[in-house]
Amino acid sequence: MSPRRKKPDPEKVREEILAAARAQVSEGGPEGLSLRGVARAVGYSPAGLYEYFDSRDAILEALARRASASLTRAFIEGRGKAPDEPPLVALGLAYLRFSRENREDFALLFQRLRSTRRGLEAPVGTDSSYALLRAAVEEAREAGTLDGAADPDAVAYAFWSLAHGMATLQAGHLQGFDADFEAADRAALRALLAGFSA
């Protein structure tokens, strides 16, 4: 009688699937993800993947959630990398650095993951990059470097929009353009902060 084959650890298999999917996304972007290719990489049939993920979209969403957690870590580390900058400028620079160093994660994050906050009246979660951005806005207001009457969500939206716009331009239309984008980014973020100053 042959020994019974040990059932694979579901969490380990999920990790293998996500690693294979991440490799594909790195090569061909989110649209290049193929369930057949992932299945082949992990030694499963395409149908076998459905035991761990409901769909291709579920795999992409899981990757996007990981990218979101990576962005939050980048925000936390970004404060330490630019200690002489105002917190809002430091976070903007961290966002841009993340977009340059993690292009696929950046694309996944903003193509696949929708905000769970459905309106301004909804509370801001405590474990997101947006929560860190909002906290930096409040910090600036308390320090007197921001107009106390400025709406925190409006200020956070302005900084996010500016950083995201610069990141998107640099990743696409301006890719390969010879310029000191880091200096330009810093100047733009500082100018925006000055515009909101008390």
C-alpha positions as a Python dict, from the first residue, in 0.01 Angstrom:
ca = {
    (1, 'M'): (0, 0, 0),
    (2, 'S'): (152, 334, -107),
    (3, 'P'): (177, 611, 152),
    (4, 'R'): (-90, 879, 132),
    (5, 'R'): (26, 1191, -42),
    (6, 'K'): (40, 1487, 194),
    (7, 'K'): (-206, 1761, 103),
    (8, 'P'): (-23, 2085, 14),
    (9, 'D'): (-43, 2375, 256),
    (10, 'P'): (-307, 2611, 104),
    (11, 'E'): (-124, 2924, 219),
    (12, 'K'): (200, 2804, 63),
    (13, 'V'): (23, 2729, -266),
    (14, 'R'): (-142, 3074, -261),
    (15, 'E'): (201, 3229, -212),
    (16, 'E'): (342, 3029, -505),
    (17, 'I'): (51, 3137, -725),
    (18, 'L'): (97, 3503, -631),
    (19, 'A'): (474, 3484, -687),
    (20, 'A'): (420, 3336, -1035),
    (21, 'A'): (152, 3595, -1113),
    (22, 'R'): (378, 3877, -988),
    (23, 'A'): (656, 3757, -1220),
    (24, 'Q'): (416, 3765, -1516),
    (25, 'V'): (289, 4111, -1426),
    (26, 'S'): (647, 4236, -1398),
    (27, 'E'): (713, 4114, -1750),
    (28, 'G'): (392, 4209, -1929),
    (29, 'G'): (193, 4437, -1700),
    (30, 'P'): (-146, 4351, -1542),
    (31, 'E'): (-300, 4281, -1884),
    (32, 'G'): (-30, 4017, -1948),
    (33, 'L'): (-142, 3793, -1663),
    (34, 'S'): (-237, 3449, -1795),
    (35, 'L'): (-396, 3184, -1573),
    (36, 'R'): (-251, 2914, -1795),
    (37, 'G'): (97, 3060, -1752),
    (38, 'V'): (55, 3086, -1374),
    (39, 'A'): (-76, 2729, -1356),
    (40, 'R'): (217, 2602, -1560),
    (41, 'A'): (465, 2787, -1334),
    (42, 'V'): (326, 2632, -1014),
    (43, 'G'): (257, 2285, -1157),
    (44, 'Y'): (-122, 2302, -1143),
    (45, 'S'): (-392, 2280, -1404),
    (46, 'P'): (-568, 2612, -1475),
    (47, 'A'): (-881, 2466, -1315),
    (48, 'G'): (-677, 2379, -1004),
    (49, 'L'): (-607, 2749, -943),
    (50, 'Y'): (-976, 2806, -872),
    (51, 'E'): (-933, 2614, -548),
    (52, 'Y'): (-723, 2908, -425),
    (53, 'F'): (-852, 3210, -621),
    (54, 'D'): (-1197, 3266, -770),
    (55, 'S'): (-1069, 3433, -1085),
    (56, 'R'): (-787, 3611, -1264),
    (57, 'D'): (-927, 3934, -1117),
    (58, 'A'): (-900, 3790, -765),
    (59, 'I'): (-530, 3723, -823),
    (60, 'L'): (-478, 4077, -953),
    (61, 'E'): (-667, 4219, -655),
    (62, 'A'): (-452, 4019, -412),
    (63, 'L'): (-140, 4155, -585),
    (64, 'A'): (-284, 4509, -569),
    (65, 'R'): (-349, 4473, -195),
    (66, 'R'): (14, 4374, -148),
    (67, 'A'): (117, 4676, -353),
    (68, 'S'): (-97, 4894, -126),
    (69, 'A'): (80, 4756, 181),
    (70, 'S'): (415, 4822, 10),
    (71, 'L'): (315, 5182, -58),
    (72, 'T'): (221, 5228, 308),
    (73, 'R'): (563, 5096, 410),
    (74, 'A'): (727, 5329, 156),
    (75, 'F'): (542, 5624, 316),
    (76, 'I'): (664, 5527, 662),
    (77, 'E'): (1022, 5485, 538),
    (78, 'G'): (996, 5805, 331),
    (79, 'R'): (960, 6020, 641),
    (80, 'G'): (1295, 5884, 760),
    (81, 'K'): (1465, 5933, 421),
    (82, 'A'): (1380, 6305, 407),
    (83, 'P'): (1399, 6422, 771),
    (84, 'D'): (1465, 6785, 672),
    (85, 'E'): (1156, 6806, 452),
    (86, 'P'): (809, 6897, 578),
    (87, 'P'): (612, 6571, 624),
    (88, 'L'): (380, 6637, 328),
    (89, 'V'): (675, 6696, 96),
    (90, 'A'): (853, 6386, 232),
    (91, 'L'): (543, 6173, 165),
    (92, 'G'): (508, 6313, -186),
    (93, 'L'): (870, 6229, -260),
    (94, 'A'): (819, 5879, -115),
    (95, 'Y'): (518, 5832, -344),
    (96, 'L'): (721, 5932, -649),
    (97, 'R'): (1013, 5711, -546),
    (98, 'F'): (772, 5418, -503),
    (99, 'S'): (625, 5480, -850),
    (100, 'R'): (973, 5480, -1009),
    (101, 'E'): (1106, 5175, -823),
    (102, 'N'): (785, 4966, -837),
    (103, 'R'): (623, 5043, -1172),
    (104, 'E'): (414, 4725, -1189),
    (105, 'D'): (294, 4759, -829),
    (106, 'F'): (207, 5123, -895),
    (107, 'A'): (7, 5028, -1205),
    (108, 'L'): (-169, 4743, -1024),
    (109, 'L'): (-255, 4959, -728),
    (110, 'F'): (-432, 5228, -923),
    (111, 'Q'): (-582, 5012, -1200),
    (112, 'R'): (-721, 4734, -983),
    (113, 'L'): (-783, 4853, -627),
    (114, 'R'): (-1076, 5081, -550),
    (115, 'S'): (-1097, 5296, -241),
    (116, 'T'): (-1297, 5136, 38),
    (117, 'R'): (-1394, 5482, 162),
    (118, 'R'): (-1713, 5583, -18),
    (119, 'G'): (-1743, 5950, 79),
    (120, 'L'): (-1595, 6233, 282),
    (121, 'E'): (-1828, 6157, 572),
    (122, 'A'): (-1681, 5805, 605),
    (123, 'P'): (-1397, 5766, 854),
    (124, 'V'): (-1041, 5731, 726),
    (125, 'G'): (-894, 5388, 802),
    (126, 'T'): (-585, 5374, 1017),
    (127, 'D'): (-366, 5136, 816),
    (128, 'S'): (-353, 5294, 470),
    (129, 'S'): (-120, 5528, 287),
    (130, 'Y'): (-406, 5779, 271),
    (131, 'A'): (-436, 5769, 650),
    (132, 'L'): (-66, 5860, 672),
    (133, 'L'): (-118, 6143, 423),
    (134, 'R'): (-416, 6278, 621),
    (135, 'A'): (-215, 6251, 944),
    (136, 'A'): (64, 6458, 783),
    (137, 'V'): (-195, 6722, 687),
    (138, 'E'): (-320, 6737, 1047),
    (139, 'E'): (39, 6754, 1170),
    (140, 'A'): (107, 7051, 941),
    (141, 'R'): (-209, 7227, 1057),
    (142, 'E'): (-115, 7179, 1422),
    (143, 'A'): (240, 7305, 1353),
    (144, 'G'): (97, 7615, 1186),
    (145, 'T'): (255, 7543, 848),
    (146, 'L'): (-89, 7495, 692),
    (147, 'D'): (-386, 7728, 706),
    (148, 'G'): (-600, 7591, 989),
    (149, 'A'): (-914, 7663, 788),
    (150, 'A'): (-799, 7445, 498),
    (151, 'D'): (-1006, 7130, 457),
    (152, 'P'): (-781, 6829, 540),
    (153, 'D'): (-930, 6611, 265),
    (154, 'A'): (-889, 6888, 8),
    (155, 'V'): (-524, 6937, 103),
    (156, 'A'): (-457, 6560, 101),
    (157, 'Y'): (-631, 6531, -239),
    (158, 'A'): (-422, 6816, -381),
    (159, 'F'): (-94, 6657, -269),
    (160, 'W'): (-200, 6312, -388),
    (161, 'S'): (-313, 6450, -725),
    (162, 'L'): (9, 6643, -781),
    (163, 'A'): (233, 6348, -687),
    (164, 'H'): (23, 6102, -890),
    (165, 'G'): (20, 6328, -1195),
    (166, 'M'): (398, 6370, -1185),
    (167, 'A'): (445, 5994, -1133),
    (168, 'T'): (215, 5910, -1426),
    (169, 'L'): (386, 6156, -1660),
    (170, 'Q'): (731, 6026, -1567),
    (171, 'A'): (626, 5663, -1614),
    (172, 'G'): (464, 5728, -1950),
    (173, 'H'): (492, 6037, -2167),
    (174, 'L'): (820, 6157, -2011),
    (175, 'Q'): (986, 5817, -1979),
    (176, 'G'): (1345, 5853, -2099),
    (177, 'F'): (1330, 6232, -2083),
    (178, 'D'): (1658, 6376, -1953),
    (179, 'A'): (1567, 6590, -1652),
    (180, 'D'): (1630, 6608, -1278),
    (181, 'F'): (1280, 6497, -1187),
    (182, 'E'): (1362, 6459, -818),
    (183, 'A'): (1451, 6829, -791),
    (184, 'A'): (1143, 6926, -995),
    (185, 'D'): (921, 6704, -779),
    (186, 'R'): (1058, 6857, -459),
    (187, 'A'): (1010, 7211, -590),
    (188, 'A'): (651, 7141, -701),
    (189, 'L'): (557, 6981, -368),
    (190, 'R'): (712, 7267, -171),
    (191, 'A'): (530, 7522, -387),
    (192, 'L'): (198, 7346, -325),
    (193, 'L'): (266, 7345, 49),
    (194, 'A'): (347, 7717, 37),
    (195, 'G'): (16, 7778, -139),
    (196, 'F'): (-170, 7620, 154),
    (197, 'S'): (41, 7793, 419),
    (198, 'A'): (-115, 8007, 684),
}
